[in-house]
Amino acid sequence: MQPNTIRIIQTAKDTGDRLAELSPLSFVPDANGQENQLINIYDDVEYQTIEGFGGAITEASAVTLAKLSADKQAEVMKAYFDPVDGLGYTIVRSHIQSCDFSLGNYAYVQNNDESLETFNIDHDMKELIPTIRKAAAHIGEDFRLFSSPWSPPPWMKTNGTMNGGGSLKPEYRAAWAEMYVKYIQAYEAAGLPVWALSVQNEAKAVQIWDSCIYTAEEEKDFVRDYLGPALEKAGMSHVKVMIWDHNRERVYERAKTAFTDEAASKYIWGICFHWYSGDHFESLAAVHDKFPDKKLFFSEGCQEGGVHLGSWATGERYGHDLMGNLNNWTAAWTDWNVVLDEQGGPNHVGNFCDAPIIADTTKNEVVYESSYYYIGHFSKYIRPGAKRIAASRYTEKLETTAFKNGDGTIATVVLNRTDSEIPYIVRYRDQLAHVTIPAHAIQTLLFAQG
């Protein structure tokens, strides 16, 4: 990148700009001490290091992709996982046993098999694992697999079914912990090493689909007394364990319970969370301030209520949430389903949702939602290993964040959710650049570190 040159990438409503590169700008000296309309960038003030961005490959995503022609399948995989021509995803989330975005409930062991002799991942080998392998091939050496269970096998639970909540029976804690170990071993044998685990998806939610309830004490005790030791015994201490995997409004309380227990905390890398209860970004900062050695990981978000074709608000929801997470110490980010069909499924209980890419399986067409482009303004240009740096803005009408990549490139993202175009001036090391962002638009500015 040329010194003093700023590349501008833009996505804007009511235009054709979708991750479009505009004409570059140049910095000029701040000769008169500019005071107004500033966005300041301070690259000597550093915060968290980014682990990566990604999305979930569920059985629903895999089955939907398989219904498309080979060229369309390849298009979608490239669109997400190619580091140059795609969004540059490096993290894939998936499910341990079934989730709501599976074709139905399934477990890896037969009923009442306490010795786990019947354990196998044959179900996943049909569509799920081959699809994850394709993503891994695009990503290369930066590939990271993050896996979460929605429910233990039904016979391990108090309600006798994978759906409808219930909890893990105390007598099966050891066997359930051993199933994580067997899952990791089986996936590694299939060529997919597991980078991270969460203990339980949505540990507070009684859902009509696959779900299981843990109190904060129960989850902490399970990690301390069963899961952590099982992973350690199997030589899997490198696998990163996260708790909670639910909404931000209680992220601090769950973190406090687990991280203040020294025996449990030593096994826990961080805490992951979703967006479904509102912003609560300040709670993330509270976790970091109290427990600065623990990682914060956004593990799921999607637009609920089926497909929202053409909605611009969906993209802006993603942009706003990404800003809030990243500016409050979040180190990694994964979206929910990477692709769904024209109904927003398949989903075995009708819990249809939107995805950044919708595949119309009846027409063999692929539709890119606004969320796809908004995510790209972060994931394409804020690379693994990047460090967040300080930034300030002159108006609350603009949202912004800034990062310094390993190659010295500074990536500044600016979001305008208002109905008016807004001017601003980037100020970096006493250099200025005048920019205007359209209404309902997002921009990523790239320039070389001075």
CSV table of C-alpha atoms in Angstrom, one decimal, residues 75-393:
chain,number,residue,atom,x,y,z
A,75,GLU,CA,-19.4,-20.2,-5.1
A,76,VAL,CA,-20.8,-20.2,-1.6
A,77,MET,CA,-17.8,-21.9,-0.1
A,78,LYS,CA,-15.5,-19.4,-1.8
A,79,ALA,CA,-17.7,-16.5,-0.9
A,80,TYR,CA,-17.2,-17.2,2.8
A,81,PHE,CA,-13.9,-18.9,3.2
A,82,ASP,CA,-11.6,-17.7,0.5
A,83,PRO,CA,-9.1,-15.2,2.1
A,84,VAL,CA,-8.9,-13.0,-1.0
A,85,ASP,CA,-12.2,-13.3,-2.9
A,86,GLY,CA,-14.4,-14.2,0.0
A,87,LEU,CA,-15.1,-12.9,3.6
A,88,GLY,CA,-11.9,-14.5,4.8
A,89,TYR,CA,-13.6,-16.6,7.5
A,90,THR,CA,-11.2,-18.7,9.5
A,91,ILE,CA,-13.5,-20.2,12.2
A,92,VAL,CA,-16.2,-22.7,11.6
A,93,ARG,CA,-18.7,-23.5,14.4
A,94,SER,CA,-20.6,-26.8,14.4
A,95,HIS,CA,-22.8,-28.8,16.7
A,96,ILE,CA,-22.0,-31.9,18.8
A,97,GLN,CA,-24.9,-34.2,18.1
A,98,SER,CA,-28.1,-32.6,16.8
A,99,CYS,CA,-29.3,-29.0,17.1
A,100,ASP,CA,-32.5,-27.3,15.8
A,101,PHE,CA,-30.8,-26.8,12.5
A,102,SER,CA,-30.5,-30.6,12.0
A,103,LEU,CA,-33.0,-32.8,10.1
A,104,GLY,CA,-34.0,-34.3,13.5
A,105,ASN,CA,-32.7,-35.3,16.9
A,106,TYR,CA,-29.8,-37.7,16.8
A,107,ALA,CA,-27.1,-38.8,19.3
A,108,TYR,CA,-23.7,-40.4,18.9
A,109,VAL,CA,-24.5,-43.4,21.2
A,110,GLN,CA,-27.4,-45.8,21.5
A,111,ASN,CA,-29.8,-45.7,24.4
A,112,ASN,CA,-28.4,-46.5,27.9
A,113,ASP,CA,-24.9,-47.2,26.6
A,114,GLU,CA,-23.1,-46.0,29.7
A,115,SER,CA,-19.8,-47.4,28.5
A,116,LEU,CA,-20.1,-45.5,25.2
A,117,GLU,CA,-19.2,-48.5,23.2
A,118,THR,CA,-21.6,-47.6,20.4
A,119,PHE,CA,-20.2,-44.1,20.0
A,120,ASN,CA,-19.8,-43.1,16.3
A,121,ILE,CA,-20.2,-40.0,14.2
A,122,ASP,CA,-21.6,-41.8,11.2
A,123,HIS,CA,-24.5,-39.3,10.9
A,124,ASP,CA,-22.1,-36.4,10.6
A,125,MET,CA,-20.1,-38.2,7.9
A,126,LYS,CA,-23.1,-37.9,5.5
A,127,GLU,CA,-23.2,-34.2,4.8
A,128,LEU,CA,-21.8,-32.2,7.7
A,129,ILE,CA,-18.2,-33.3,7.8
A,130,PRO,CA,-17.6,-33.2,4.0
A,131,THR,CA,-18.9,-29.6,4.0
A,132,ILE,CA,-16.6,-28.6,6.9
A,133,ARG,CA,-13.7,-30.2,5.1
A,134,LYS,CA,-14.4,-28.0,2.0
A,135,ALA,CA,-14.3,-25.0,4.2
A,136,ALA,CA,-11.1,-26.1,5.8
A,137,ALA,CA,-9.5,-26.6,2.4
A,138,HIS,CA,-10.3,-23.0,1.5
A,139,ILE,CA,-9.1,-21.6,4.8
A,140,GLY,CA,-5.8,-23.5,4.9
A,141,GLU,CA,-3.5,-23.5,8.0
A,142,ASP,CA,-5.6,-20.8,9.7
A,143,PHE,CA,-8.7,-23.2,10.0
A,144,ARG,CA,-10.2,-23.4,13.4
A,145,LEU,CA,-13.2,-25.6,14.4
A,146,PHE,CA,-15.3,-24.6,17.3
A,147,SER,CA,-18.0,-27.1,18.5
A,148,SER,CA,-20.9,-26.9,20.9
A,149,PRO,CA,-23.5,-29.4,22.2
A,150,TRP,CA,-27.2,-28.6,22.2
A,151,SER,CA,-28.1,-31.6,24.3
A,152,PRO,CA,-26.7,-34.8,25.8
A,153,PRO,CA,-28.3,-38.1,24.7
A,154,PRO,CA,-31.9,-38.3,25.9
A,155,TRP,CA,-31.2,-41.1,28.5
A,156,MET,CA,-28.6,-38.9,30.2
A,157,LYS,CA,-31.2,-36.2,30.9
A,158,THR,CA,-33.8,-35.5,33.6
A,159,ASN,CA,-36.6,-35.1,31.0
A,160,GLY,CA,-35.7,-38.2,28.9
A,161,THR,CA,-35.6,-36.3,25.6
A,162,MET,CA,-33.1,-34.0,23.7
A,163,ASN,CA,-35.8,-31.3,23.3
A,164,GLY,CA,-37.5,-29.2,25.9
A,165,GLY,CA,-34.7,-28.3,28.3
A,166,GLY,CA,-34.1,-30.8,31.1
A,167,SER,CA,-30.7,-31.1,32.7
A,168,LEU,CA,-27.9,-33.6,32.8
A,169,LYS,CA,-28.4,-36.3,35.4
A,170,PRO,CA,-25.5,-36.2,38.0
A,171,GLU,CA,-24.8,-39.9,37.5
A,172,TYR,CA,-23.9,-39.3,33.8
A,173,ARG,CA,-21.6,-36.3,34.2
A,174,ALA,CA,-18.5,-38.5,33.7
A,175,ALA,CA,-19.9,-40.3,30.7
A,176,TRP,CA,-21.0,-37.0,29.1
A,177,ALA,CA,-17.5,-35.5,29.6
A,178,GLU,CA,-16.0,-38.5,28.0
A,179,MET,CA,-18.3,-38.0,25.0
A,180,TYR,CA,-16.6,-34.6,24.3
A,181,VAL,CA,-13.3,-36.5,24.3
A,182,LYS,CA,-14.6,-39.1,21.9
A,183,TYR,CA,-16.0,-36.4,19.6
A,184,ILE,CA,-12.6,-34.6,19.4
A,185,GLN,CA,-10.9,-37.9,18.7
A,186,ALA,CA,-13.4,-38.8,16.0
A,187,TYR,CA,-13.3,-35.5,14.3
A,188,GLU,CA,-9.5,-35.4,14.4
A,189,ALA,CA,-9.5,-38.8,12.8
A,190,ALA,CA,-11.7,-37.4,10.1
A,191,GLY,CA,-9.1,-34.7,9.4
A,192,LEU,CA,-10.8,-31.9,11.4
A,193,PRO,CA,-8.9,-31.0,14.6
A,194,VAL,CA,-11.1,-29.2,17.2
A,195,TRP,CA,-9.8,-25.8,18.3
A,196,ALA,CA,-12.4,-24.9,20.9
A,197,LEU,CA,-15.5,-26.2,22.7
A,198,SER,CA,-18.4,-24.6,24.6
A,199,VAL,CA,-19.9,-26.6,27.4
A,200,GLN,CA,-23.5,-26.1,26.4
A,201,ASN,CA,-25.3,-24.0,23.8
A,202,GLU,CA,-27.7,-21.6,25.5
A,203,ALA,CA,-27.3,-23.0,29.0
A,204,LYS,CA,-30.3,-21.1,30.3
A,205,ALA,CA,-32.9,-21.7,27.5
A,206,VAL,CA,-35.7,-24.3,27.7
A,207,GLN,CA,-36.3,-24.6,23.9
A,208,ILE,CA,-38.7,-26.8,22.0
A,209,TRP,CA,-35.6,-28.0,20.2
A,210,ASP,CA,-32.4,-29.7,21.5
A,211,SER,CA,-31.5,-27.9,24.8
A,212,CYS,CA,-30.2,-28.6,28.3
A,213,ILE,CA,-30.1,-26.4,31.3
A,214,TYR,CA,-27.1,-25.7,33.6
A,215,THR,CA,-27.1,-23.3,36.5
A,216,ALA,CA,-23.9,-21.3,36.8
A,217,GLU,CA,-22.8,-23.5,39.6
A,218,GLU,CA,-23.7,-26.7,37.7
A,219,GLU,CA,-21.7,-25.6,34.6
A,220,LYS,CA,-18.7,-24.5,36.7
A,221,ASP,CA,-18.7,-27.8,38.6
A,222,PHE,CA,-19.1,-29.9,35.5
A,223,VAL,CA,-16.0,-28.2,34.0
A,224,ARG,CA,-14.0,-28.4,37.2
A,225,ASP,CA,-14.8,-32.0,38.2
A,226,TYR,CA,-15.5,-33.7,34.9
A,227,LEU,CA,-14.9,-32.0,31.5
A,228,GLY,CA,-11.6,-30.3,32.4
A,229,PRO,CA,-10.0,-33.4,33.9
A,230,ALA,CA,-11.3,-35.6,31.1
A,231,LEU,CA,-9.7,-33.4,28.4
A,232,GLU,CA,-6.5,-33.2,30.5
A,233,LYS,CA,-6.3,-37.0,30.9
A,234,ALA,CA,-6.8,-37.5,27.1
A,235,GLY,CA,-4.0,-35.0,26.3
A,236,MET,CA,-6.4,-32.4,25.0
A,237,SER,CA,-5.6,-29.5,27.3
A,238,HIS,CA,-4.9,-27.4,24.1
A,239,VAL,CA,-8.6,-27.5,23.3
A,240,LYS,CA,-10.0,-24.2,24.5
A,241,VAL,CA,-13.1,-24.5,26.7
A,242,MET,CA,-15.7,-21.7,27.0
A,243,ILE,CA,-18.8,-21.4,29.2
A,244,TRP,CA,-22.3,-19.9,28.9
A,245,ASP,CA,-22.8,-19.6,25.1
A,246,HIS,CA,-25.9,-17.6,25.7
A,247,ASN,CA,-27.1,-14.0,25.8
A,248,ARG,CA,-25.1,-11.0,27.0
A,249,GLU,CA,-27.4,-9.8,29.7
A,250,ARG,CA,-26.0,-12.4,32.2
A,251,VAL,CA,-22.5,-12.8,30.8
A,252,TYR,CA,-20.9,-11.1,33.8
A,253,GLU,CA,-22.7,-13.2,36.4
A,254,ARG,CA,-21.9,-16.4,34.6
A,255,ALA,CA,-18.2,-15.4,34.2
A,256,LYS,CA,-17.9,-14.4,37.9
A,257,THR,CA,-19.2,-17.8,39.1
A,258,ALA,CA,-16.8,-19.8,37.0
A,259,PHE,CA,-13.7,-17.6,37.0
A,260,THR,CA,-13.6,-17.0,40.7
A,261,ASP,CA,-13.4,-20.8,41.3
A,262,GLU,CA,-9.7,-21.3,40.8
A,263,ALA,CA,-10.0,-25.0,40.3
A,264,ALA,CA,-12.6,-24.5,37.5
A,265,SER,CA,-11.1,-21.4,36.0
A,266,LYS,CA,-7.8,-23.1,35.2
A,267,TYR,CA,-9.7,-25.2,32.6
A,268,ILE,CA,-11.6,-22.3,31.0
A,269,TRP,CA,-10.2,-20.2,28.2
A,270,GLY,CA,-13.1,-17.7,28.0
A,271,ILE,CA,-16.8,-17.1,27.8
A,272,CYS,CA,-19.0,-16.9,24.6
A,273,PHE,CA,-22.3,-15.2,24.1
A,274,HIS,CA,-25.2,-14.4,21.7
A,275,TRP,CA,-27.1,-11.2,20.9
A,276,TYR,CA,-30.8,-12.2,21.4
A,277,SER,CA,-31.4,-10.2,24.6
A,278,GLY,CA,-30.2,-6.8,23.3
A,279,ASP,CA,-26.9,-4.9,23.3
A,280,HIS,CA,-25.5,-5.1,26.9
A,281,PHE,CA,-22.0,-4.3,25.5
A,282,GLU,CA,-21.0,-2.8,28.8
A,283,SER,CA,-21.3,-6.3,30.4
A,284,LEU,CA,-18.5,-7.5,28.1
A,285,ALA,CA,-16.3,-4.7,29.3
A,286,ALA,CA,-17.2,-5.6,32.9
A,287,VAL,CA,-16.0,-9.2,32.3
A,288,HIS,CA,-12.8,-8.0,30.8
A,289,ASP,CA,-12.1,-5.5,33.5
A,290,LYS,CA,-12.7,-8.1,36.2
A,291,PHE,CA,-11.0,-11.1,34.4
A,292,PRO,CA,-8.6,-9.6,31.9
A,293,ASP,CA,-6.9,-13.0,31.2
A,294,LYS,CA,-10.2,-14.5,29.8
A,295,LYS,CA,-11.3,-14.3,26.2
A,296,LEU,CA,-14.6,-12.9,25.0
A,297,PHE,CA,-16.1,-14.7,22.0
A,298,PHE,CA,-19.3,-13.8,20.1
A,299,SER,CA,-20.6,-17.3,19.2
A,300,GLU,CA,-24.0,-16.8,17.6
A,301,GLY,CA,-26.4,-14.3,16.2
A,302,CYS,CA,-28.9,-14.4,13.4
A,303,GLN,CA,-32.0,-12.6,12.2
A,304,GLU,CA,-34.9,-14.6,13.6
A,305,GLY,CA,-38.3,-15.2,12.1
A,306,GLY,CA,-37.5,-16.8,8.7
A,307,VAL,CA,-35.9,-15.2,5.6
A,308,HIS,CA,-35.9,-11.4,5.3
A,309,LEU,CA,-34.9,-11.1,1.6
A,310,GLY,CA,-33.6,-7.7,0.8
A,311,SER,CA,-33.8,-6.3,4.3
A,312,TRP,CA,-31.2,-3.5,4.9
A,313,ALA,CA,-32.0,-3.4,8.6
A,314,THR,CA,-30.5,-6.9,9.0
A,315,GLY,CA,-27.1,-5.8,7.8
A,316,GLU,CA,-27.2,-2.7,10.0
A,317,ARG,CA,-28.1,-5.0,13.0
A,318,TYR,CA,-24.9,-7.0,12.2
A,319,GLY,CA,-22.8,-3.9,11.8
A,320,HIS,CA,-24.0,-2.3,15.1
A,321,ASP,CA,-23.5,-5.5,17.0
A,322,LEU,CA,-20.1,-6.2,15.6
A,323,MET,CA,-19.0,-2.6,16.6
A,324,GLY,CA,-20.3,-3.1,20.1
A,325,ASN,CA,-18.7,-6.4,20.6
A,326,LEU,CA,-15.3,-5.5,19.1
A,327,ASN,CA,-15.1,-2.2,21.0
A,328,ASN,CA,-15.7,-4.1,24.3
A,329,TRP,CA,-12.9,-6.6,24.1
A,330,THR,CA,-14.4,-9.4,21.9
A,331,ALA,CA,-11.6,-11.4,20.4
A,332,ALA,CA,-13.5,-13.8,18.1
A,333,TRP,CA,-16.8,-13.8,16.3
A,334,THR,CA,-19.0,-16.5,14.6
A,335,ASP,CA,-22.3,-16.0,12.8
A,336,TRP,CA,-25.0,-18.7,12.9
A,337,ASN,CA,-25.8,-20.7,9.8
A,338,VAL,CA,-23.7,-19.8,6.8
A,339,VAL,CA,-26.5,-20.7,4.4
A,340,LEU,CA,-30.1,-21.7,4.6
A,341,ASP,CA,-32.8,-22.6,2.1
A,342,GLU,CA,-35.6,-20.4,0.8
A,343,GLN,CA,-37.7,-21.0,3.9
A,344,GLY,CA,-34.9,-20.3,6.3
A,345,GLY,CA,-34.3,-24.0,7.2
A,346,PRO,CA,-34.4,-26.9,7.2
A,347,ASN,CA,-35.2,-26.9,10.9
A,348,HIS,CA,-36.8,-29.9,12.6
A,349,VAL,CA,-39.0,-27.8,14.8
A,350,GLY,CA,-39.8,-24.9,12.4
A,351,ASN,CA,-37.5,-22.4,14.0
A,352,PHE,CA,-36.7,-20.8,10.7
A,353,CYS,CA,-34.2,-18.0,10.5
A,354,ASP,CA,-32.3,-15.8,8.0
A,355,ALA,CA,-28.7,-16.3,6.9
A,356,PRO,CA,-26.3,-14.0,5.1
A,357,ILE,CA,-26.6,-16.3,2.1
A,358,ILE,CA,-29.9,-17.8,1.1
A,359,ALA,CA,-30.0,-20.7,-1.3
A,360,ASP,CA,-33.2,-21.1,-3.4
A,361,THR,CA,-33.0,-24.8,-3.9
A,362,THR,CA,-36.0,-24.8,-6.2
A,363,LYS,CA,-34.3,-22.4,-8.7
A,364,ASN,CA,-30.6,-23.3,-7.9
A,365,GLU,CA,-30.0,-19.6,-7.1
A,366,VAL,CA,-27.9,-18.0,-4.4
A,367,VAL,CA,-29.0,-14.7,-2.8
A,368,TYR,CA,-26.6,-12.5,-0.8
A,369,GLU,CA,-28.3,-10.6,2.0
A,370,SER,CA,-27.2,-7.2,3.3
A,371,SER,CA,-25.7,-9.0,6.4
A,372,TYR,CA,-23.2,-10.8,4.1
A,373,TYR,CA,-21.7,-7.4,3.0
A,374,TYR,CA,-21.7,-5.8,6.5
A,375,ILE,CA,-19.9,-8.8,8.0
A,376,GLY,CA,-17.3,-8.5,5.2
A,377,HIS,CA,-16.4,-5.0,6.2
A,378,PHE,CA,-14.9,-6.5,9.3
A,379,SER,CA,-13.9,-10.1,8.5
A,380,LYS,CA,-12.1,-9.3,5.2
A,381,TYR,CA,-9.9,-6.6,6.5
A,382,ILE,CA,-9.5,-7.3,10.3
A,383,ARG,CA,-7.3,-10.4,10.1
A,384,PRO,CA,-6.4,-13.0,12.8
A,385,GLY,CA,-3.7,-11.5,14.9
A,386,ALA,CA,-4.9,-7.9,14.4
A,387,LYS,CA,-4.9,-5.7,17.5
A,388,ARG,CA,-7.7,-3.2,18.2
A,389,ILE,CA,-6.4,0.3,18.6
A,390,ALA,CA,-7.9,3.4,20.0
A,391,ALA,CA,-10.3,5.6,18.1
A,392,SER,CA,-12.6,8.6,18.9
A,393,ARG,CA,-15.5,10.1,16.9
